[in-house]
PDB file of C-alpha atoms in Angstrom:
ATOM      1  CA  UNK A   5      45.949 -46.298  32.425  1.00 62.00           C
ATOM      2  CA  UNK A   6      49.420 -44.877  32.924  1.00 79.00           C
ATOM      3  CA  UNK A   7      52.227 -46.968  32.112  1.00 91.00           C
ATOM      4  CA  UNK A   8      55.598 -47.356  33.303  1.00 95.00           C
ATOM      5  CA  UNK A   9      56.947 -43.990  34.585  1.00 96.00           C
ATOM      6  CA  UNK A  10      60.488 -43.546  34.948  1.00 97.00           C
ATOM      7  CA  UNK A  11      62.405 -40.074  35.828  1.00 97.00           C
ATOM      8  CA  UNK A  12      64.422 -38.863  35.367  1.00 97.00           C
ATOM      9  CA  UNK A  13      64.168 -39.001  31.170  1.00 96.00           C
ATOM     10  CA  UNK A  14      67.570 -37.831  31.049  1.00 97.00           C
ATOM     11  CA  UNK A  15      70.373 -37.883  33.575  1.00 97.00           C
ATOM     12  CA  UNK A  16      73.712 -36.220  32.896  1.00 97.00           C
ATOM     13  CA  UNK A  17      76.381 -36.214  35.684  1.00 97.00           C
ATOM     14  CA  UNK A  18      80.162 -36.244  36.535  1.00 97.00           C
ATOM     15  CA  UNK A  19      81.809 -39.151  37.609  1.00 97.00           C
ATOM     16  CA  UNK A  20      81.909 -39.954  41.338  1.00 97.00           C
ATOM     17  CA  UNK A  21      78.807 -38.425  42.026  1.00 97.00           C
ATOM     18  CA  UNK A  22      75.617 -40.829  43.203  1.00 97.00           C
ATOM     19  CA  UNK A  23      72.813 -41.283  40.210  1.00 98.00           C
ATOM     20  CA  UNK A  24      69.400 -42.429  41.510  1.00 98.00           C
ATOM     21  CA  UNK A  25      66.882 -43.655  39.015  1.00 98.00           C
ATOM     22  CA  UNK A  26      63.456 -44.110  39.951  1.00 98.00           C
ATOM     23  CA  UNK A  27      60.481 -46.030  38.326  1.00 98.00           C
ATOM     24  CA  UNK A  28      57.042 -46.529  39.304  1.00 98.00           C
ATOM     25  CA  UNK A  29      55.623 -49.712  37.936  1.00 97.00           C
ATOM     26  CA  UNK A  30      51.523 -50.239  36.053  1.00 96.00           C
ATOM     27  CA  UNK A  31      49.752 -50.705  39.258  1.00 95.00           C
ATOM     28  CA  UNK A  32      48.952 -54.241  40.230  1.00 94.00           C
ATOM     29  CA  UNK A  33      51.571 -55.751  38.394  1.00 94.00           C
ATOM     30  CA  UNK A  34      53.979 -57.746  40.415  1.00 92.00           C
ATOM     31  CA  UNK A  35      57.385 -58.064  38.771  1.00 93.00           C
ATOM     32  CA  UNK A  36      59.675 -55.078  38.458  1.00 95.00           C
ATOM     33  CA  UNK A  37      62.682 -55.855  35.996  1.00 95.00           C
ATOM     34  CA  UNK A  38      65.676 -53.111  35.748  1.00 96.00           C
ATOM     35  CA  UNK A  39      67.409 -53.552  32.535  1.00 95.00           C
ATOM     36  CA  UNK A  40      70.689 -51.456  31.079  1.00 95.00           C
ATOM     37  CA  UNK A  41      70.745 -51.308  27.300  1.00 92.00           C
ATOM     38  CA  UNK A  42      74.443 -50.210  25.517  1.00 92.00           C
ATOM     39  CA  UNK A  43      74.736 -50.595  21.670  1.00 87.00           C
ATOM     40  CA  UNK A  44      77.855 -52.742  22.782  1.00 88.00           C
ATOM     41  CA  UNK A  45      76.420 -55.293  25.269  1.00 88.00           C
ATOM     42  CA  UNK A  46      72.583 -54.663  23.938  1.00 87.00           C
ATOM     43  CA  UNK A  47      69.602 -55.821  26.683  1.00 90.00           C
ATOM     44  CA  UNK A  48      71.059 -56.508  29.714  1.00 91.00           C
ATOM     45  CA  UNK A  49      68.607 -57.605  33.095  1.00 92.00           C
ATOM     46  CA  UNK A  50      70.349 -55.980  35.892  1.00 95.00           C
ATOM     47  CA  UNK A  51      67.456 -57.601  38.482  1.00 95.00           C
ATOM     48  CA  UNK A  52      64.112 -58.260  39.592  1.00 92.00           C
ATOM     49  CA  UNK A  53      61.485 -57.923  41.737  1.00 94.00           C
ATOM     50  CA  UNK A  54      58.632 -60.349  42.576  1.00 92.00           C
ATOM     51  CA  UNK A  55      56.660 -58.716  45.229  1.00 93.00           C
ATOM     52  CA  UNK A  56      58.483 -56.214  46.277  1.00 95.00           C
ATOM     53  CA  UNK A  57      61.350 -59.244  47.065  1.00 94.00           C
ATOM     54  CA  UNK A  58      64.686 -59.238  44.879  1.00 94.00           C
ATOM     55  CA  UNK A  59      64.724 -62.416  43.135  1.00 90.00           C
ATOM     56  CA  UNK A  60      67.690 -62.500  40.834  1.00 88.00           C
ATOM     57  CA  UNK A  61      70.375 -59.521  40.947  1.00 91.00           C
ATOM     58  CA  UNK A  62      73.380 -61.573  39.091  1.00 89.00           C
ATOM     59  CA  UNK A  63      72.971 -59.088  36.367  1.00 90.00           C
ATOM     60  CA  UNK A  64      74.208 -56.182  39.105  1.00 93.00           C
ATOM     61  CA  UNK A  65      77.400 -55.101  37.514  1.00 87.00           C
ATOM     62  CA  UNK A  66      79.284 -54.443  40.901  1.00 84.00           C
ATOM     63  CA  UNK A  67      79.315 -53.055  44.067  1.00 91.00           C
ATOM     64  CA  UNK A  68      78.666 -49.462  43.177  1.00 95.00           C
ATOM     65  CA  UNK A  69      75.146 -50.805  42.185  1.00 97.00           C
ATOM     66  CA  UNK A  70      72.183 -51.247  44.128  1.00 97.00           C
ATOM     67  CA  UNK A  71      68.527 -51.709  43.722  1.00 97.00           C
ATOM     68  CA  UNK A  72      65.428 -51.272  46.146  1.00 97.00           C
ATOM     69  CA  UNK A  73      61.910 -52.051  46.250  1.00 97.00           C
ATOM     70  CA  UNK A  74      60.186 -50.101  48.813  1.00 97.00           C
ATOM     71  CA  UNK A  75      57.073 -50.596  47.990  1.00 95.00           C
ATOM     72  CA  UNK A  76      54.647 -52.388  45.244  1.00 95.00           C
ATOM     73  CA  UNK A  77      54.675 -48.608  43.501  1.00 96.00           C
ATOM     74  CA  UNK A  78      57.997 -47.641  43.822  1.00 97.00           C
ATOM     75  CA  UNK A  79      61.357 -48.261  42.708  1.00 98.00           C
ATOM     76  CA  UNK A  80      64.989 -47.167  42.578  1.00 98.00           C
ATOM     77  CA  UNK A  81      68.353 -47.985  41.005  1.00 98.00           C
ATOM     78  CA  UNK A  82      71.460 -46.494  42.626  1.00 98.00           C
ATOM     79  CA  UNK A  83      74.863 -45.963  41.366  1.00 97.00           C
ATOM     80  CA  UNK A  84      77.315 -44.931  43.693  1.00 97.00           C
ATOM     81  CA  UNK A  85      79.981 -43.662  42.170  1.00 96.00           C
ATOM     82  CA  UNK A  86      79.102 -43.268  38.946  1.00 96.00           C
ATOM     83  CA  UNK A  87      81.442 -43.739  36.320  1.00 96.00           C
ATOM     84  CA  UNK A  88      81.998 -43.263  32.424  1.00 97.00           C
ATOM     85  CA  UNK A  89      81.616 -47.043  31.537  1.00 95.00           C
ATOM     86  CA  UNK A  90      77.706 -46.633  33.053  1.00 96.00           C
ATOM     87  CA  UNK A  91      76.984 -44.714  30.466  1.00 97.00           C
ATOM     88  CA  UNK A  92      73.629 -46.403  28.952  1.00 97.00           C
ATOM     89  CA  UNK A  93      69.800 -46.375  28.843  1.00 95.00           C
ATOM     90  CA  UNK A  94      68.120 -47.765  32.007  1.00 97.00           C
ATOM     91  CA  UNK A  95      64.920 -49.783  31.896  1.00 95.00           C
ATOM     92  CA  UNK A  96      62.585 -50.681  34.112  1.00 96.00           C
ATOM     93  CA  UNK A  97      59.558 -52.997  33.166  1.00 95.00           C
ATOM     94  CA  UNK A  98      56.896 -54.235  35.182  1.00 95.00           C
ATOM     95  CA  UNK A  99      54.764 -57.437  34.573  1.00 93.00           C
ATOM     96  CA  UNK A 100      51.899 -59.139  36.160  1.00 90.00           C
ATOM     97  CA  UNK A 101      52.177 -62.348  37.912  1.00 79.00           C
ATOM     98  CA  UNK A 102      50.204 -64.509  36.033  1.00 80.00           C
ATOM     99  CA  UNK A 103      51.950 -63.772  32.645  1.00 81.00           C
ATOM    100  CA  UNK A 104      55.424 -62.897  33.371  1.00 77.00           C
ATOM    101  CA  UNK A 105      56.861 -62.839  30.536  1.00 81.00           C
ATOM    102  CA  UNK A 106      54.414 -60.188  29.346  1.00 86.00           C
ATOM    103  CA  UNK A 107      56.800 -57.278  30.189  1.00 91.00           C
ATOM    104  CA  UNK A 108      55.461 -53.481  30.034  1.00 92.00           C
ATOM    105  CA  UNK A 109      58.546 -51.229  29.451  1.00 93.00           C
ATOM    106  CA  UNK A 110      59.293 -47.520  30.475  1.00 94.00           C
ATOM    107  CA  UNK A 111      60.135 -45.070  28.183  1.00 92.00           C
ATOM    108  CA  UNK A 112      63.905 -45.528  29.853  1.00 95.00           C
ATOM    109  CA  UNK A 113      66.401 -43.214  31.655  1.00 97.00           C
ATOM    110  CA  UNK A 114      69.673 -42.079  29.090  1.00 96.00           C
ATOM    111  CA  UNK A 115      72.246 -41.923  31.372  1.00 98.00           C
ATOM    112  CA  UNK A 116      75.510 -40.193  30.880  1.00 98.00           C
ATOM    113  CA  UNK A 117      78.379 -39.915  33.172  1.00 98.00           C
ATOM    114  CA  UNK A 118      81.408 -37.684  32.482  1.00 97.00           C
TER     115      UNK A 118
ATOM    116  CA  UNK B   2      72.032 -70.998  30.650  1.00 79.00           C
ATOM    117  CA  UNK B   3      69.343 -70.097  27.918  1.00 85.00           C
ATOM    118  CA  UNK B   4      70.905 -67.719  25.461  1.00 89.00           C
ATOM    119  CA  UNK B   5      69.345 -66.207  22.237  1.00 92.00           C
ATOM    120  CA  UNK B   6      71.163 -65.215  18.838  1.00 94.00           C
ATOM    121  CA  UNK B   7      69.476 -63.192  15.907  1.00 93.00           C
ATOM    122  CA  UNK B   8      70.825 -61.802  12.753  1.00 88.00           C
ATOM    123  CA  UNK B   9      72.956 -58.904  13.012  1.00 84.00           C
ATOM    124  CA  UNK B  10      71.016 -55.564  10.986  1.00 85.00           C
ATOM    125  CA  UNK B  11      70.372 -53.224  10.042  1.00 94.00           C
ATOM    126  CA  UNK B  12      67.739 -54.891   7.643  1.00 96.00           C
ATOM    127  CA  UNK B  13      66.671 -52.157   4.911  1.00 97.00           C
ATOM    128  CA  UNK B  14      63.789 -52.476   2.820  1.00 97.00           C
ATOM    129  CA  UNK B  15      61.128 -50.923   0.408  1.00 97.00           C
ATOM    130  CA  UNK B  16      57.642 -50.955   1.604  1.00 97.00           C
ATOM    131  CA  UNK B  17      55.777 -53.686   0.953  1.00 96.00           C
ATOM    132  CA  UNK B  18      58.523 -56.208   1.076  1.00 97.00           C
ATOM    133  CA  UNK B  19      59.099 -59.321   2.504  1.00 97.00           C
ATOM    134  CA  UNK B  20      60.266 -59.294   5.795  1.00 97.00           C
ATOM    135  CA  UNK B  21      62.601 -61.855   7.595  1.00 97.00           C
ATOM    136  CA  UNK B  22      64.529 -61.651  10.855  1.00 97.00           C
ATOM    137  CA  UNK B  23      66.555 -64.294  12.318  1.00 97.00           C
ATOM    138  CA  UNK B  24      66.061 -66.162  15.563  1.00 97.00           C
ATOM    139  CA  UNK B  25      67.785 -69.370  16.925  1.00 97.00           C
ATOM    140  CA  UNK B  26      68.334 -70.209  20.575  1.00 95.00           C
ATOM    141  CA  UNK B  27      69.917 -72.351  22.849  1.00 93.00           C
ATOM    142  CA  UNK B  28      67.897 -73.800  26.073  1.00 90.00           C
ATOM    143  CA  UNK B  29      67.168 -76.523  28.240  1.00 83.00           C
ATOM    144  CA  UNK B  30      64.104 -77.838  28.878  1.00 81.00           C
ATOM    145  CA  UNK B  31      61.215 -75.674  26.810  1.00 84.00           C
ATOM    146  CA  UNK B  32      61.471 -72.262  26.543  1.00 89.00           C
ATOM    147  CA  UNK B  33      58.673 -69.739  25.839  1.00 90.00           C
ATOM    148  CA  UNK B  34      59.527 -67.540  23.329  1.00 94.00           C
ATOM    149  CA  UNK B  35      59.168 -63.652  22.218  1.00 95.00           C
ATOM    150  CA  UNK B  36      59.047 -61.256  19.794  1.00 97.00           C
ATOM    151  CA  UNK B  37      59.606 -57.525  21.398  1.00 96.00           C
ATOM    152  CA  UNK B  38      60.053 -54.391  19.625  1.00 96.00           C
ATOM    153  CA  UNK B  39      61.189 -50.622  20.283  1.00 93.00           C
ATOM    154  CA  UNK B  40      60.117 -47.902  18.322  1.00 93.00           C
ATOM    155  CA  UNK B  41      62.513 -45.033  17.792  1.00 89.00           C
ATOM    156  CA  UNK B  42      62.872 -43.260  21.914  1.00 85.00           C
ATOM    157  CA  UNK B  43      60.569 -45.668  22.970  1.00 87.00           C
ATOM    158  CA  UNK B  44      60.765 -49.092  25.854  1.00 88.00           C
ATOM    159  CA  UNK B  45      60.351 -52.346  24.352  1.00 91.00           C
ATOM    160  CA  UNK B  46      56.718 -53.835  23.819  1.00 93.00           C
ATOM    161  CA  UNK B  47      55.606 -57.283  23.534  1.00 93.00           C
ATOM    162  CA  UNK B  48      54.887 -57.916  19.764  1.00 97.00           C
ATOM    163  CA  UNK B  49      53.704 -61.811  19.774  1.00 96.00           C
ATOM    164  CA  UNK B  50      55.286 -65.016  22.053  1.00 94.00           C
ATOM    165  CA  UNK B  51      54.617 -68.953  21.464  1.00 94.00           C
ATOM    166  CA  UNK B  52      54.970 -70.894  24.612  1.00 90.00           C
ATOM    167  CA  UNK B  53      55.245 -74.405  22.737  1.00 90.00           C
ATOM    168  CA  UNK B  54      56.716 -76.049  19.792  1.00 92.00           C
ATOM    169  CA  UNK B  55      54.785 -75.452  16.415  1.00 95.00           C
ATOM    170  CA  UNK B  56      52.574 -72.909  17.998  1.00 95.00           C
ATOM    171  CA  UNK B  57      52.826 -69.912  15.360  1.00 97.00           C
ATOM    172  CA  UNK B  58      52.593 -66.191  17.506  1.00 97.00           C
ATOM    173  CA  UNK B  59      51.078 -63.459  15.079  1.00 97.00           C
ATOM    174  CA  UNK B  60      50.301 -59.638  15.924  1.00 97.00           C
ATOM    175  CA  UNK B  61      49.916 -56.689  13.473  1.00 95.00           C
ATOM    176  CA  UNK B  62      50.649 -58.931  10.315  1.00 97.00           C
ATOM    177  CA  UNK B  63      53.435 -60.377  11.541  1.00 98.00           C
ATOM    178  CA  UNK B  64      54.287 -64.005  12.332  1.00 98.00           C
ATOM    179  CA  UNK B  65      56.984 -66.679  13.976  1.00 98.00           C
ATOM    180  CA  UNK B  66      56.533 -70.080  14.610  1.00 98.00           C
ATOM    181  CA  UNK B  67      58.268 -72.473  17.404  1.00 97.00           C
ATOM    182  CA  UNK B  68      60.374 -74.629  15.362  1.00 96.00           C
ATOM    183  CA  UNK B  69      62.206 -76.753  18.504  1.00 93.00           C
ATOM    184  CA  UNK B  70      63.414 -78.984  15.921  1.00 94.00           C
ATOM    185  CA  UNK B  71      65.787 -76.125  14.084  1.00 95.00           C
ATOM    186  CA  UNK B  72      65.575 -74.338  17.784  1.00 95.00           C
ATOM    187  CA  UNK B  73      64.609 -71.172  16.043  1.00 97.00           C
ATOM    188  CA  UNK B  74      61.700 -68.409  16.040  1.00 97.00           C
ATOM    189  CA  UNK B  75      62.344 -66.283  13.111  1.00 98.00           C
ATOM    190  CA  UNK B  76      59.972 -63.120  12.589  1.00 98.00           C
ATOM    191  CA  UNK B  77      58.627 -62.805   9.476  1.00 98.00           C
ATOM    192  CA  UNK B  78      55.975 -60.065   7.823  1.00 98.00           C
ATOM    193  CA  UNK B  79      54.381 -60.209   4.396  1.00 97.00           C
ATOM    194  CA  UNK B  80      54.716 -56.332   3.369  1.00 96.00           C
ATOM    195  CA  UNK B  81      56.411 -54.029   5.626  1.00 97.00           C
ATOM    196  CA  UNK B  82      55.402 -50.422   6.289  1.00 97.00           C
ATOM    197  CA  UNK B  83      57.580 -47.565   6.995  1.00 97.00           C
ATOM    198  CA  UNK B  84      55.788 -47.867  10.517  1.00 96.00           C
ATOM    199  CA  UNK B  85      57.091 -50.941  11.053  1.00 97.00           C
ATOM    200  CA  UNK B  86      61.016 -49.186  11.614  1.00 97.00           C
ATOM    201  CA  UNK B  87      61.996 -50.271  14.604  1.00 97.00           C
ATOM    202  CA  UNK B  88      64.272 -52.395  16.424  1.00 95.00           C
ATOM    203  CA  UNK B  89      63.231 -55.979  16.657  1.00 97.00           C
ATOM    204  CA  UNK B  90      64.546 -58.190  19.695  1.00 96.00           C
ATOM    205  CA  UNK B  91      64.041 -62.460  20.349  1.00 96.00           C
ATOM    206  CA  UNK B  92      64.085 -63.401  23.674  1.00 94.00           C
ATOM    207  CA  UNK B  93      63.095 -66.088  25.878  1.00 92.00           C
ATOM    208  CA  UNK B  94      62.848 -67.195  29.235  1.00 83.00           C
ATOM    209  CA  UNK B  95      66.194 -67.353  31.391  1.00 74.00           C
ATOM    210  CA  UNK B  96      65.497 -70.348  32.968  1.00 68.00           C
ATOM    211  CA  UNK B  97      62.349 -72.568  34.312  1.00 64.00           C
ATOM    212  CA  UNK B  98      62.372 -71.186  37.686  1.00 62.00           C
ATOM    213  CA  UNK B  99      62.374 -67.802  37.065  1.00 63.00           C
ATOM    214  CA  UNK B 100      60.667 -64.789  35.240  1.00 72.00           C
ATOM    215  CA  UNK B 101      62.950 -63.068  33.507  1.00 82.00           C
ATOM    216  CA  UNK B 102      64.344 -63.185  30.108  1.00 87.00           C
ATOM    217  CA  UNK B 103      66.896 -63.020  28.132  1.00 89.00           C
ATOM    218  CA  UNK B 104      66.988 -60.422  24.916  1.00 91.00           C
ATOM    219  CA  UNK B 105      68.696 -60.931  21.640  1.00 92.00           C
ATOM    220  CA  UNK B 106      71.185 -58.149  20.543  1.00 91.00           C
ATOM    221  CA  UNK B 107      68.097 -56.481  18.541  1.00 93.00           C
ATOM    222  CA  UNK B 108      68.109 -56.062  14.350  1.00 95.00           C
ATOM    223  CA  UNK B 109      67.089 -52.889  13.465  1.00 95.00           C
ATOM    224  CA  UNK B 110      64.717 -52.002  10.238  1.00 97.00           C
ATOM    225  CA  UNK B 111      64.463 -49.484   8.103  1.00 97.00           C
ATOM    226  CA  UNK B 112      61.714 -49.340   5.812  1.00 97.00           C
ATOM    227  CA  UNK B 113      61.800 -46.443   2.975  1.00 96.00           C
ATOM    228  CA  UNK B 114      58.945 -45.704   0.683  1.00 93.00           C
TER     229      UNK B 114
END
């Protein structure tokens, strides 16, 4: 089975533009976690997805950030602008329902904003 | 809220040594707790959890035990391999309710032959 797919694998753009992240979870699971990993701030949940439903999005930085679940195989993470201090690796990790903490993780976005 | 603290790295070592990483946490109620690690351009995978106190998690020769008494889950492996470089993260649950965790800052291990 496939696991986590995420594209783009690398993402470099200029500040102000829009970045749009997508992920496409192991089909059948039913959690969808977006995490942002720094070397200064290390693992960070940005939010998650039970169902297609957020459940949590306190980790959302700001504003400029937004998440959507369209569907149980699809996913995005938007920034809008973009700007130099969202410079990171992006996440996403999908889990079953039944074990939760189980997390399968992507092989991540690098994201770098100039 | 739940929050997790593990020894800073990097950790080097010969192969075949003894392996220790640092875990303690800070929770209410009782947290599950995990071992995850990330291979060099790689996401995190699960390496072994324990859901109670004294259960012992073990997966590919490694080991941690639930010690809610010290409120720590350190990793530990008899020999290491040079395979076994990676970065090592604790976690645990972020609250009862919910299904997300939280992740240590990750120690990373280097392993030399």
């Amino acid at each position: 089975d496939a696991g986590v797919i995420q594209s783009p694998r690398h993402e470099v753009t200029e500040m102000g533009q829009e970045v749009t992240l997508r992920c496409k979870p192991i089909s059948g699971h039913n959690s969808l976690f977006w995490y942002r990993q720094t070397m200064m701030r290390g693992l960070e949940l940005l939010i998650y997805f039970n169902n297609n439903v957020p459940i949590d999005d306190s980790g959302m930085p700001e504003d400029r950030f937004s998440a959507k679940m369209p569907n149980a195989s699809f996913s995005t993470l938007k920034i809008q602008p973009s700007e130099p201090r969202d410079s990171a690796v992006y996440f996403c990790a999908s889990s079953l329902e039944d074990r939760p903490y189980e997390q399968y993780f992507g092989p991540g976005t690098r994201l770098t904003v100039t | 809220g739940n929050s997790v603290t593990q020894m800073e790295g990097p950790v080097t070592l010969s192969e075949e040594a003894f392996l220790t990483i640092n875990c303690t946490y800070t929770a209410t109620g009782y947290p599950s707790l995990f071992w995850y690690v990330q291979y060099p351009g790689e996401g995190l995978q699960l390496l072994l959890k324990a859901t109670k106190a004294d259960d012992k998690g073990s997966n590919k020769g490694f080991e941690a035990t639930y010690r809610k008494e010290t409120t720590s889950f350190h990793l530990e492996k008899g020999s290491v391999q040079v395979s076994d470089s990676a970065v090592y993260f604790c976690a645990l649950n972020k609250n009862q309710a919910g299904t997300a965790l939280i992740f240590g800052k990750g120690t990373t291990l280097s392993v030399s032959s």
